[in-house]
Amino acid sequence: MSIAHKLRKFSTCDISDGLLNVYDISTGGYFPNLTAISLPPSSSLVGTAYTVLFAPMNDPRPAVNYIDSVPPNSVLLLSLEPHLQSQFHPFIKITQAMYGGLMSTRAQFLKSNGTVVFGRIRDVDEHRALNHPVFAYGVGSCAPKAVVKAVAINVQLKILTSDGVTQVIYPGDYVVGDNNGIVSIPVQVIDIQKLITYIEKSIEVDLLVTEDIKNGIPAKQAQKNRRSVLKQYI
Ligand SMILES: O=C([O-])CC(=O)C(=O)O
Ligand code: NI
């Protein structure tokens, strides 16, 4: 079974547990403040990161066409340069929407699995009608062309988060999204097979904890007893 196939069985919470418990990644790989604007019921988003950086119109770099080269099985990630981001709601300093329904139509045609926008999107109903997963900080109505343009593809994206810390997504990282939000798995620094094995075990264990709790065993005790077996997978 492919890695993407296995990841599809996990929730973002399962993955964060793995990144925290096995690799001491204190964020659990979570990128905060994104909401699922469009996510078909009982589904999740899984794919490898295809990144696009947006900069102000007066940036010396020429505009690039990112949408016609979206790779299959990717998650398309759009972000603004750090100085256009904010630590506080609404997390970006422009009011225009960076992404719309035509872009989702093209990305879906090219077999991308979904899109994450660290900014606003528009054409909400179109993404939903397409059943194309789209996550964003928020929504808007105006196109972006008067204020920002795409300037780089497959570069690292630096994302300013609510605690003032900048988290990075690298092209090729695995990105997973569900109703809890978006998690990225930094494939350069972790052993993904080891992570998957740990998560599979931890899901098994949590099912046993659930059973114990339903049988009246105190939660703390059930967790302690059942989870001790996970140490050997760390
Ligand atoms: O016009 C734009 O810049 C984006 C848009 O609405 C779309 O992709 O549908
Ligand atoms: Ni549109």
Coordinates of C-alpha atoms and ligand atoms in Angstrom, one line a residue:
M1 CA 0.0 0.0 0.0
S2 CA 1.4 3.5 -0.9
I3 CA 2.2 6.0 1.8
A4 CA -0.6 8.3 0.7
H5 CA -3.0 5.3 0.9
K6 CA -2.0 4.6 4.5
L7 CA -2.1 8.3 5.5
R8 CA -5.7 8.5 4.2
K9 CA -6.8 6.2 7.0
F10 CA -5.4 8.5 9.7
S11 CA -7.0 11.7 11.1
T12 CA -4.8 14.8 11.5
C13 CA -5.0 14.1 15.2
D14 CA -3.4 10.7 14.8
I15 CA -0.6 12.2 12.8
S16 CA 0.0 15.0 15.3
D17 CA 0.2 12.4 18.1
G18 CA 2.8 10.6 16.1
L19 CA 4.9 13.7 15.3
L20 CA 4.7 14.8 18.9
N21 CA 5.3 11.4 20.6
V22 CA 7.9 9.9 18.2
Y23 CA 9.7 13.0 17.0
D24 CA 9.1 15.6 19.8
I25 CA 7.6 18.1 17.3
S26 CA 5.7 20.3 19.7
T27 CA 3.3 21.6 17.1
G28 CA 2.4 18.1 16.0
G29 CA 2.9 19.4 12.4
Y30 CA -0.3 21.4 12.8
F31 CA -0.8 24.7 10.8
P32 CA -3.3 26.7 12.8
N33 CA -6.3 28.9 11.8
L34 CA -7.1 27.2 8.5
T35 CA -10.7 26.0 8.1
A36 CA -12.2 23.5 5.6
I37 CA -14.2 25.8 3.3
S38 CA -14.9 22.9 1.0
L39 CA -14.5 19.2 2.1
P40 CA -16.7 16.4 0.9
P41 CA -18.3 14.5 3.7
S42 CA -16.4 11.7 5.3
S43 CA -13.3 12.5 3.4
S44 CA -9.8 13.8 4.0
L45 CA -7.2 15.6 1.9
V46 CA -3.8 13.8 1.4
G47 CA -1.1 14.7 -1.0
T48 CA 2.4 16.0 -1.5
A49 CA 3.1 19.7 -1.2
Y50 CA 3.2 21.8 -4.4
T51 CA 4.0 25.3 -3.1
V52 CA 3.3 28.7 -4.6
L53 CA 4.6 32.0 -3.1
F54 CA 2.7 35.3 -3.7
A55 CA 4.3 38.7 -3.4
P56 CA 3.1 42.3 -4.0
M57 CA 2.6 43.5 -7.6
N58 CA 5.7 45.7 -7.4
D59 CA 8.0 42.8 -6.6
P60 CA 10.7 42.7 -9.3
R61 CA 10.2 39.0 -10.0
P62 CA 7.9 38.3 -13.0
A63 CA 4.5 36.6 -12.4
V64 CA 4.6 32.9 -12.8
N65 CA 1.9 30.5 -14.1
Y66 CA 1.5 27.9 -11.3
I67 CA -1.9 26.5 -12.1
D68 CA -1.1 24.8 -15.4
S69 CA 1.6 22.7 -13.9
V70 CA 0.0 21.4 -10.7
P71 CA 1.2 17.8 -10.3
P72 CA -1.1 14.8 -9.9
N73 CA -1.6 13.6 -6.2
S74 CA -0.4 17.0 -5.0
V75 CA -1.8 19.4 -2.5
L76 CA -1.6 22.9 -3.9
L77 CA -0.4 25.3 -1.2
L78 CA -0.6 29.1 -1.6
S79 CA 1.0 31.6 0.7
L80 CA 1.9 35.2 0.9
E81 CA 5.4 36.6 1.7
P82 CA 6.0 36.9 5.4
H83 CA 5.5 40.7 5.6
L84 CA 2.0 40.3 4.3
Q85 CA 1.1 37.8 7.0
S86 CA -0.2 38.5 10.5
Q87 CA 0.1 36.5 13.7
F88 CA -3.5 37.6 14.6
H89 CA -6.8 37.1 13.0
P90 CA -7.4 37.3 10.0
F91 CA -3.7 36.3 9.6
I92 CA -3.0 38.2 6.4
K93 CA -2.9 41.9 5.6
I94 CA -4.7 41.9 2.2
T95 CA -8.4 41.7 1.8
Q96 CA -8.3 40.2 -1.7
A97 CA -8.9 36.5 -2.4
M98 CA -5.9 34.7 -3.8
Y99 CA -7.7 31.7 -5.3
G100 CA -11.0 30.9 -6.9
G101 CA -13.2 28.3 -8.6
L102 CA -11.5 28.3 -12.0
M103 CA -8.2 27.5 -10.3
S104 CA -9.9 24.6 -8.5
T105 CA -11.4 23.4 -11.8
R106 CA -8.0 23.3 -13.4
A107 CA -6.2 21.8 -10.4
Q108 CA -8.8 19.0 -10.2
F109 CA -8.5 18.4 -13.9
L110 CA -4.8 17.9 -13.4
K111 CA -5.6 15.4 -10.6
S112 CA -4.4 17.5 -7.7
N113 CA -6.1 16.3 -4.5
G114 CA -6.9 19.7 -3.0
T115 CA -5.8 23.2 -2.1
V116 CA -4.6 25.0 1.0
V117 CA -4.6 28.8 1.0
F118 CA -2.8 30.8 3.7
G119 CA -5.1 33.7 2.8
R120 CA -8.6 34.3 1.5
I121 CA -10.4 32.4 -1.3
R122 CA -13.5 33.2 -3.3
D123 CA -16.1 31.3 -5.3
V124 CA -16.9 29.2 -2.3
D125 CA -19.9 27.5 -3.9
E126 CA -17.8 26.5 -6.9
H127 CA -15.3 24.6 -4.9
R128 CA -18.1 22.8 -3.1
A129 CA -19.9 22.0 -6.3
L130 CA -16.6 20.5 -7.6
N131 CA -16.2 18.4 -4.4
H132 CA -12.7 19.7 -4.4
P133 CA -11.2 20.1 -0.9
V134 CA -10.1 23.7 -0.2
F135 CA -8.8 25.0 3.1
A136 CA -8.2 28.7 3.8
Y137 CA -7.9 31.4 6.5
G138 CA -11.1 33.0 5.2
V139 CA -13.1 34.2 2.2
G140 CA -13.3 37.3 0.0
S141 CA -14.9 38.5 -3.1
C142 CA -12.2 40.4 -5.0
A143 CA -9.6 38.9 -7.3
P144 CA -6.0 39.4 -6.3
K145 CA -4.5 40.9 -9.5
A146 CA -4.3 44.5 -8.3
V147 CA -2.3 43.7 -5.2
V148 CA -0.4 40.4 -5.4
K149 CA 1.0 37.9 -8.0
A150 CA 2.5 34.4 -7.8
V151 CA 6.3 34.7 -8.0
A152 CA 7.8 31.3 -7.2
I153 CA 6.8 27.7 -7.4
N154 CA 8.2 24.8 -5.3
V155 CA 9.9 27.0 -2.8
Q156 CA 9.7 26.6 1.0
L157 CA 6.7 28.5 2.5
K158 CA 7.3 30.3 5.8
I159 CA 4.0 30.6 7.7
L160 CA 3.7 33.0 10.7
T161 CA 1.5 31.2 13.3
S162 CA -0.6 32.5 16.2
D163 CA 2.2 32.1 18.8
G164 CA 4.5 34.3 16.7
V165 CA 6.6 31.3 15.6
T166 CA 7.3 30.8 11.9
Q167 CA 6.6 27.2 10.7
V168 CA 7.9 26.0 7.3
I169 CA 6.4 23.8 4.7
Y170 CA 8.8 22.3 2.1
P171 CA 7.8 21.1 -1.4
G172 CA 7.3 17.4 -1.2
D173 CA 6.2 17.3 2.4
Y174 CA 3.0 15.2 2.9
V175 CA 0.0 17.4 3.7
V176 CA -3.1 16.0 5.4
G177 CA -6.4 17.9 6.0
D178 CA -9.6 17.0 7.7
N179 CA -12.2 18.7 9.9
N180 CA -9.5 19.4 12.5
G181 CA -7.4 21.4 10.0
I182 CA -4.1 20.9 8.2
V183 CA -1.0 19.0 9.2
S184 CA 2.2 18.7 7.3
I185 CA 4.7 15.8 7.7
P186 CA 8.3 17.0 7.2
V187 CA 9.6 14.0 5.2
Q188 CA 13.2 15.3 5.2
V189 CA 13.6 15.0 8.9
I190 CA 11.4 12.0 9.9
D191 CA 11.2 8.4 8.9
I192 CA 7.7 8.2 7.5
Q193 CA 7.5 4.4 7.7
K194 CA 8.3 4.5 11.4
L195 CA 5.7 7.2 11.9
I196 CA 3.1 5.2 10.1
T197 CA 3.9 2.1 12.2
Y198 CA 3.6 4.1 15.4
I199 CA 0.3 5.7 14.3
E200 CA -1.2 2.3 13.4
K201 CA -0.3 0.9 16.8
S202 CA -1.6 4.0 18.6
I203 CA -5.0 3.8 16.9
E204 CA -5.2 0.1 17.9
V205 CA -4.3 1.1 21.5
D206 CA -6.8 3.9 21.6
L207 CA -9.6 1.6 20.5
L208 CA -8.8 -0.6 23.5
V209 CA -8.7 2.5 25.8
T210 CA -12.2 3.4 24.5
E211 CA -13.5 -0.1 25.3
D212 CA -12.0 0.1 28.8
I213 CA -13.5 3.5 29.4
K214 CA -16.9 2.2 28.3
N215 CA -16.5 -0.7 30.7
G216 CA -16.1 1.8 33.6
I217 CA -12.3 1.8 33.9
P218 CA -11.0 5.3 34.8
A219 CA -9.6 7.1 31.8
K220 CA -6.2 7.8 33.3
Q221 CA -5.7 4.2 34.3
A222 CA -6.8 2.8 30.9
Q223 CA -4.5 5.2 29.0
K224 CA -1.6 4.3 31.2
N225 CA -2.1 0.6 31.0
R226 CA -2.8 0.4 27.3
R227 CA -0.3 3.0 26.0
S228 CA 2.7 1.5 27.7
V229 CA 3.1 -0.8 24.7
L230 CA 3.7 2.2 22.4
K231 CA 7.1 2.9 23.9
Q232 CA 8.7 0.2 21.8
Y233 CA 7.7 2.1 18.6
I234 CA 9.3 5.4 19.6
Ligands
LIG1 O1 -10.0 35.4 -11.2 C1 -9.1 35.1 -10.4 O2 -8.1 35.7 -10.1 C2 -9.4 33.8 -9.6 C3 -10.7 33.3 -9.6 O3 -11.7 33.9 -9.3 C4 -10.9 31.9 -10.1 O4 -10.0 31.2 -10.1 O5 -12.1 31.5 -10.4
NI2 NI -13.6 33.0 -10.1

